[in-house]
Amino acid sequence: MHRTRVVVLGAGIVGAACARELALAGLDVLVLDRGGAAAATTAHGEGNILVSDKGPGPELDLALLSRRLWPEVLAEIADRAPAPSDGPGASLSSAHPSTHAAEWDPKGGIVVATTEEGAAGLTRFAAEQRAAGVRAEPIQAREVRAAEPFLTERHTAAVHYPDDAQVQPAGAATVLLGDALAHGAELRTGHEVLGAVTRGGRLVAVRTGRGTVDGDVFVNATGPWSGEVSARLGAPVDVRPRRGEILVTAPLPPTVFHKVYDADYVSAVGSDDTGLQTSAVVEATRGGSVLLGSSRRHAGFDDRLRPEVLSAVGAKALRLFPSLADVPVMRAYGGFRPYVPDHLPLIGADPRLAGLWHAGGHEGAGIGLSVGTARLLRELLLGERPSLDPAPFRVDRPAVLGTAEGVQDGVQDFSAPAAPERIPDCSTSTAPDGRAEGAALDATSPGSTAAPGTAAPTPAPEEGA
């Protein structure tokens, strides 16, 4: 019996989450990645699962859904894990993936203002969030001191967000992907997408450097490379890389107990400025190191670490935690966020090319929003009632279908509008039986953050090719 085959392009955390949802729904899932699983953007993130940085609107709705799902998903995986066995024949290869690698930590967040103007803005923002269902609790100086004894006393307002959390991003992606594989999904690495094969106006296969891969549905979950990959498939979307850097201190005794950031971080996230944006974001890892961020800048796929950027990041962090001034910085790393001009993800079918779906454009929120994105994608694919209104994330938004950088003349025209797509009939399908820190960016490694190959975007073959 034929089961609907879904090919997920990208094995980062969003692709892993999508693969898991679809495999659990009984679909035949294949995950392709040009490198290794969780080896690019996911491995270079902080692991934030935040509601504190999002104002009322569709992204906050998605964040609240994801925040509810994260502990549920991890609990489901843990419940299915076999009991440890030391008996004959026991092996790690046959064991279900442990959720410990995800390093789930519902530590909460504290947002502080350091100016009177910032205090007024933070107070308004938190009130709007509370009206939208976010737990945002103003706290007084004495409470701040008790919660974060090393935080500067020169703050003018503070808000506690109990629902902010953290995971180890590569570990969390591995847990999600491992659960997908346990439910019948397949992973193939070393498959760079080079082009499309279409038939009757539908995407029926992708051409990779290692051969053609066919499928019924293709999900573009390639993060910052979504724009280039979609152009190669003949249906470009305007997703661009936005660079960020993080400093990592040597391991310390307990020093930072929540995710703590300056209120100006929210405006930096939402900024359209293509220049350097920095704000103070400080949090500890389970291993004792402290992560100091953050920066945002448009630099294409230039993966060089810039000393002036790292200096600016460090200076902002020291405004919040002056006691870190003499702490050694062990290393620095950076990565690329998938930026969309209107700051909303893409979740849904491409109206220009049947068979192509998108799950991306989360910028710096992909870790936190991954499980909610995957749930919504599954619901849309299967024609189920969606957990939230999907309209704001549709692909045919002006910000998404604007001129995408790098698209060359000759790409096949898929501009004619199409009716909303659902997955090909799979009503008879049956389910199959069955914080170590993220890796540092190696600026000398061409495979870690470079664009997916050097080949120019390839027009889709003529129908029937």
PDB file of N, CA, C and O in Angstrom, residues 323-366:
ATOM      1  N   SER A 323      30.403  42.091  37.157  1.00  0.00           N
ATOM      2  CA  SER A 323      31.305  41.148  37.817  1.00  0.00           C
ATOM      3  C   SER A 323      31.960  40.184  36.835  1.00  0.00           C
ATOM      4  O   SER A 323      32.924  39.492  37.187  1.00  0.00           O
ATOM      5  N   LEU A 324      31.481  40.141  35.597  1.00  0.00           N
ATOM      6  CA  LEU A 324      32.074  39.260  34.591  1.00  0.00           C
ATOM      7  C   LEU A 324      33.298  39.873  33.915  1.00  0.00           C
ATOM      8  O   LEU A 324      33.916  39.234  33.062  1.00  0.00           O
ATOM      9  N   ALA A 325      33.666  41.083  34.309  1.00  0.00           N
ATOM     10  CA  ALA A 325      34.728  41.811  33.609  1.00  0.00           C
ATOM     11  C   ALA A 325      36.052  41.055  33.573  1.00  0.00           C
ATOM     12  O   ALA A 325      36.793  41.119  32.583  1.00  0.00           O
ATOM     13  N   ASP A 326      36.370  40.323  34.634  1.00  0.00           N
ATOM     14  CA  ASP A 326      37.654  39.635  34.702  1.00  0.00           C
ATOM     15  C   ASP A 326      37.550  38.143  34.385  1.00  0.00           C
ATOM     16  O   ASP A 326      38.519  37.402  34.571  1.00  0.00           O
ATOM     17  N   VAL A 327      36.403  37.725  33.903  1.00  0.00           N
ATOM     18  CA  VAL A 327      36.200  36.309  33.585  1.00  0.00           C
ATOM     19  C   VAL A 327      36.771  36.010  32.199  1.00  0.00           C
ATOM     20  O   VAL A 327      36.493  36.753  31.245  1.00  0.00           O
ATOM     21  N   PRO A 328      37.554  34.949  32.055  1.00  0.00           N
ATOM     22  CA  PRO A 328      38.105  34.627  30.727  1.00  0.00           C
ATOM     23  C   PRO A 328      37.007  34.251  29.735  1.00  0.00           C
ATOM     24  O   PRO A 328      36.051  33.542  30.079  1.00  0.00           O
ATOM     25  N   VAL A 329      37.155  34.732  28.515  1.00  0.00           N
ATOM     26  CA  VAL A 329      36.298  34.297  27.419  1.00  0.00           C
ATOM     27  C   VAL A 329      36.985  33.121  26.747  1.00  0.00           C
ATOM     28  O   VAL A 329      38.095  33.241  26.221  1.00  0.00           O
ATOM     29  N   MET A 330      36.304  31.982  26.788  1.00  0.00           N
ATOM     30  CA  MET A 330      36.896  30.734  26.295  1.00  0.00           C
ATOM     31  C   MET A 330      36.888  30.670  24.772  1.00  0.00           C
ATOM     32  O   MET A 330      37.819  30.185  24.139  1.00  0.00           O
ATOM     33  N   ARG A 331      35.813  31.152  24.184  1.00  0.00           N
ATOM     34  CA  ARG A 331      35.692  31.104  22.737  1.00  0.00           C
ATOM     35  C   ARG A 331      34.543  31.999  22.291  1.00  0.00           C
ATOM     36  O   ARG A 331      33.802  32.537  23.126  1.00  0.00           O
ATOM     37  N   ALA A 332      34.420  32.132  20.996  1.00  0.00           N
ATOM     38  CA  ALA A 332      33.305  32.861  20.396  1.00  0.00           C
ATOM     39  C   ALA A 332      32.816  32.071  19.196  1.00  0.00           C
ATOM     40  O   ALA A 332      33.580  31.331  18.576  1.00  0.00           O
ATOM     41  N   TYR A 333      31.563  32.191  18.902  1.00  0.00           N
ATOM     42  CA  TYR A 333      31.027  31.533  17.714  1.00  0.00           C
ATOM     43  C   TYR A 333      29.898  32.364  17.144  1.00  0.00           C
ATOM     44  O   TYR A 333      29.395  33.296  17.778  1.00  0.00           O
ATOM     45  N   GLY A 334      29.522  32.037  15.930  1.00  0.00           N
ATOM     46  CA  GLY A 334      28.457  32.775  15.271  1.00  0.00           C
ATOM     47  C   GLY A 334      27.689  31.883  14.330  1.00  0.00           C
ATOM     48  O   GLY A 334      28.076  30.746  14.063  1.00  0.00           O
ATOM     49  N   GLY A 335      26.581  32.389  13.839  1.00  0.00           N
ATOM     50  CA  GLY A 335      25.759  31.640  12.908  1.00  0.00           C
ATOM     51  C   GLY A 335      24.832  32.575  12.163  1.00  0.00           C
ATOM     52  O   GLY A 335      24.923  33.808  12.297  1.00  0.00           O
ATOM     53  N   PHE A 336      23.931  32.003  11.400  1.00  0.00           N
ATOM     54  CA  PHE A 336      23.029  32.779  10.562  1.00  0.00           C
ATOM     55  C   PHE A 336      21.579  32.487  10.926  1.00  0.00           C
ATOM     56  O   PHE A 336      21.185  31.329  11.051  1.00  0.00           O
ATOM     57  N   ARG A 337      20.826  33.549  11.094  1.00  0.00           N
ATOM     58  CA  ARG A 337      19.395  33.420  11.359  1.00  0.00           C
ATOM     59  C   ARG A 337      18.630  33.603  10.039  1.00  0.00           C
ATOM     60  O   ARG A 337      19.016  34.417   9.216  1.00  0.00           O
ATOM     61  N   PRO A 338      17.520  32.874   9.862  1.00  0.00           N
ATOM     62  CA  PRO A 338      16.715  33.049   8.645  1.00  0.00           C
ATOM     63  C   PRO A 338      15.767  34.239   8.775  1.00  0.00           C
ATOM     64  O   PRO A 338      14.736  34.166   9.427  1.00  0.00           O
ATOM     65  N   TYR A 339      16.123  35.329   8.152  1.00  0.00           N
ATOM     66  CA  TYR A 339      15.410  36.605   8.285  1.00  0.00           C
ATOM     67  C   TYR A 339      14.382  36.776   7.171  1.00  0.00           C
ATOM     68  O   TYR A 339      14.666  36.541   5.996  1.00  0.00           O
ATOM     69  N   VAL A 340      13.177  37.184   7.548  1.00  0.00           N
ATOM     70  CA  VAL A 340      12.115  37.553   6.606  1.00  0.00           C
ATOM     71  C   VAL A 340      11.763  39.015   6.862  1.00  0.00           C
ATOM     72  O   VAL A 340      11.660  39.435   8.023  1.00  0.00           O
ATOM     73  N   PRO A 341      11.590  39.830   5.840  1.00  0.00           N
ATOM     74  CA  PRO A 341      11.391  41.267   6.055  1.00  0.00           C
ATOM     75  C   PRO A 341      10.235  41.644   6.977  1.00  0.00           C
ATOM     76  O   PRO A 341      10.302  42.672   7.657  1.00  0.00           O
ATOM     77  N   ASP A 342       9.167  40.841   7.029  1.00  0.00           N
ATOM     78  CA  ASP A 342       8.064  41.204   7.923  1.00  0.00           C
ATOM     79  C   ASP A 342       8.136  40.484   9.270  1.00  0.00           C
ATOM     80  O   ASP A 342       7.212  40.540  10.067  1.00  0.00           O
ATOM     81  N   HIS A 343       9.243  39.787   9.515  1.00  0.00           N
ATOM     82  CA  HIS A 343       9.536  39.170  10.820  1.00  0.00           C
ATOM     83  C   HIS A 343       8.530  38.097  11.224  1.00  0.00           C
ATOM     84  O   HIS A 343       8.303  37.873  12.419  1.00  0.00           O
ATOM     85  N   LEU A 344       7.957  37.409  10.269  1.00  0.00           N
ATOM     86  CA  LEU A 344       7.060  36.297  10.565  1.00  0.00           C
ATOM     87  C   LEU A 344       7.521  35.060   9.806  1.00  0.00           C
ATOM     88  O   LEU A 344       7.990  35.165   8.667  1.00  0.00           O
ATOM     89  N   PRO A 345       7.388  33.878  10.407  1.00  0.00           N
ATOM     90  CA  PRO A 345       7.786  32.650   9.713  1.00  0.00           C
ATOM     91  C   PRO A 345       6.905  32.335   8.511  1.00  0.00           C
ATOM     92  O   PRO A 345       5.816  32.907   8.343  1.00  0.00           O
ATOM     93  N   LEU A 346       7.378  31.411   7.696  1.00  0.00           N
ATOM     94  CA  LEU A 346       6.613  30.854   6.580  1.00  0.00           C
ATOM     95  C   LEU A 346       6.199  29.443   6.978  1.00  0.00           C
ATOM     96  O   LEU A 346       7.052  28.603   7.268  1.00  0.00           O
ATOM     97  N   ILE A 347       4.903  29.188   6.998  1.00  0.00           N
ATOM     98  CA  ILE A 347       4.417  27.853   7.335  1.00  0.00           C
ATOM     99  C   ILE A 347       3.242  27.543   6.413  1.00  0.00           C
ATOM    100  O   ILE A 347       2.176  28.152   6.544  1.00  0.00           O
ATOM    101  N   GLY A 348       3.437  26.631   5.481  1.00  0.00           N
ATOM    102  CA  GLY A 348       2.329  26.265   4.612  1.00  0.00           C
ATOM    103  C   GLY A 348       2.766  25.949   3.203  1.00  0.00           C
ATOM    104  O   GLY A 348       3.958  25.915   2.870  1.00  0.00           O
ATOM    105  N   ALA A 349       1.763  25.716   2.357  1.00  0.00           N
ATOM    106  CA  ALA A 349       2.002  25.333   0.974  1.00  0.00           C
ATOM    107  C   ALA A 349       2.399  26.531   0.127  1.00  0.00           C
ATOM    108  O   ALA A 349       1.936  27.647   0.338  1.00  0.00           O
ATOM    109  N   ASP A 350       3.259  26.277  -0.850  1.00  0.00           N
ATOM    110  CA  ASP A 350       3.627  27.309  -1.810  1.00  0.00           C
ATOM    111  C   ASP A 350       2.529  27.386  -2.869  1.00  0.00           C
ATOM    112  O   ASP A 350       2.243  26.380  -3.528  1.00  0.00           O
ATOM    113  N   PRO A 351       1.899  28.550  -3.074  1.00  0.00           N
ATOM    114  CA  PRO A 351       0.789  28.632  -4.023  1.00  0.00           C
ATOM    115  C   PRO A 351       1.218  28.561  -5.482  1.00  0.00           C
ATOM    116  O   PRO A 351       0.378  28.402  -6.365  1.00  0.00           O
ATOM    117  N   ARG A 352       2.510  28.644  -5.744  1.00  0.00           N
ATOM    118  CA  ARG A 352       2.991  28.655  -7.132  1.00  0.00           C
ATOM    119  C   ARG A 352       3.406  27.285  -7.627  1.00  0.00           C
ATOM    120  O   ARG A 352       3.463  27.055  -8.832  1.00  0.00           O
ATOM    121  N   LEU A 353       3.716  26.397  -6.708  1.00  0.00           N
ATOM    122  CA  LEU A 353       4.259  25.093  -7.099  1.00  0.00           C
ATOM    123  C   LEU A 353       3.668  24.021  -6.196  1.00  0.00           C
ATOM    124  O   LEU A 353       4.056  23.884  -5.034  1.00  0.00           O
ATOM    125  N   ALA A 354       2.712  23.276  -6.711  1.00  0.00           N
ATOM    126  CA  ALA A 354       2.081  22.211  -5.923  1.00  0.00           C
ATOM    127  C   ALA A 354       3.134  21.205  -5.473  1.00  0.00           C
ATOM    128  O   ALA A 354       4.066  20.884  -6.203  1.00  0.00           O
ATOM    129  N   GLY A 355       2.971  20.732  -4.263  1.00  0.00           N
ATOM    130  CA  GLY A 355       3.911  19.764  -3.703  1.00  0.00           C
ATOM    131  C   GLY A 355       5.002  20.382  -2.870  1.00  0.00           C
ATOM    132  O   GLY A 355       5.682  19.677  -2.119  1.00  0.00           O
ATOM    133  N   LEU A 356       5.205  21.713  -2.980  1.00  0.00           N
ATOM    134  CA  LEU A 356       6.239  22.394  -2.196  1.00  0.00           C
ATOM    135  C   LEU A 356       5.603  23.099  -1.009  1.00  0.00           C
ATOM    136  O   LEU A 356       4.647  23.868  -1.163  1.00  0.00           O
ATOM    137  N   TRP A 357       6.137  22.826   0.180  1.00  0.00           N
ATOM    138  CA  TRP A 357       5.703  23.469   1.415  1.00  0.00           C
ATOM    139  C   TRP A 357       6.911  24.125   2.069  1.00  0.00           C
ATOM    140  O   TRP A 357       8.058  23.774   1.781  1.00  0.00           O
ATOM    141  N   HIS A 358       6.630  25.077   2.946  1.00  0.00           N
ATOM    142  CA  HIS A 358       7.701  25.801   3.624  1.00  0.00           C
ATOM    143  C   HIS A 358       7.501  25.762   5.136  1.00  0.00           C
ATOM    144  O   HIS A 358       6.363  25.828   5.626  1.00  0.00           O
ATOM    145  N   ALA A 359       8.616  25.673   5.852  1.00  0.00           N
ATOM    146  CA  ALA A 359       8.613  25.773   7.312  1.00  0.00           C
ATOM    147  C   ALA A 359       9.913  26.459   7.697  1.00  0.00           C
ATOM    148  O   ALA A 359      10.954  25.817   7.855  1.00  0.00           O
ATOM    149  N   GLY A 360       9.873  27.768   7.809  1.00  0.00           N
ATOM    150  CA  GLY A 360      11.116  28.487   8.095  1.00  0.00           C
ATOM    151  C   GLY A 360      10.892  29.966   8.282  1.00  0.00           C
ATOM    152  O   GLY A 360       9.771  30.434   8.450  1.00  0.00           O
ATOM    153  N   GLY A 361      12.004  30.722   8.243  1.00  0.00           N
ATOM    154  CA  GLY A 361      11.934  32.164   8.395  1.00  0.00           C
ATOM    155  C   GLY A 361      11.703  32.617   9.817  1.00  0.00           C
ATOM    156  O   GLY A 361      11.153  33.687  10.047  1.00  0.00           O
ATOM    157  N   HIS A 362      12.170  31.844  10.809  1.00  0.00           N
ATOM    158  CA  HIS A 362      11.918  32.175  12.220  1.00  0.00           C
ATOM    159  C   HIS A 362      12.939  33.149  12.789  1.00  0.00           C
ATOM    160  O   HIS A 362      12.861  33.504  13.960  1.00  0.00           O
ATOM    161  N   GLU A 363      13.896  33.544  12.025  1.00  0.00           N
ATOM    162  CA  GLU A 363      15.043  34.330  12.455  1.00  0.00           C
ATOM    163  C   GLU A 363      15.668  33.704  13.696  1.00  0.00           C
ATOM    164  O   GLU A 363      16.044  32.534  13.670  1.00  0.00           O
ATOM    165  N   GLY A 364      15.736  34.421  14.829  1.00  0.00           N
ATOM    166  CA  GLY A 364      16.413  33.866  16.003  1.00  0.00           C
ATOM    167  C   GLY A 364      15.526  33.043  16.907  1.00  0.00           C
ATOM    168  O   GLY A 364      15.956  32.628  17.978  1.00  0.00           O
ATOM    169  N   ALA A 365      14.287  32.774  16.482  1.00  0.00           N
ATOM    170  CA  ALA A 365      13.338  32.074  17.356  1.00  0.00           C
ATOM    171  C   ALA A 365      13.069  30.648  16.910  1.00  0.00           C
ATOM    172  O   ALA A 365      12.147  30.006  17.420  1.00  0.00           O
ATOM    173  N   GLY A 366      13.855  30.124  15.980  1.00  0.00           N
ATOM    174  CA  GLY A 366      13.561  28.812  15.416  1.00  0.00           C
ATOM    175  C   GLY A 366      13.606  27.675  16.416  1.00  0.00           C
ATOM    176  O   GLY A 366      12.824  26.724  16.313  1.00  0.00           O
TER     177      GLY A 366
END
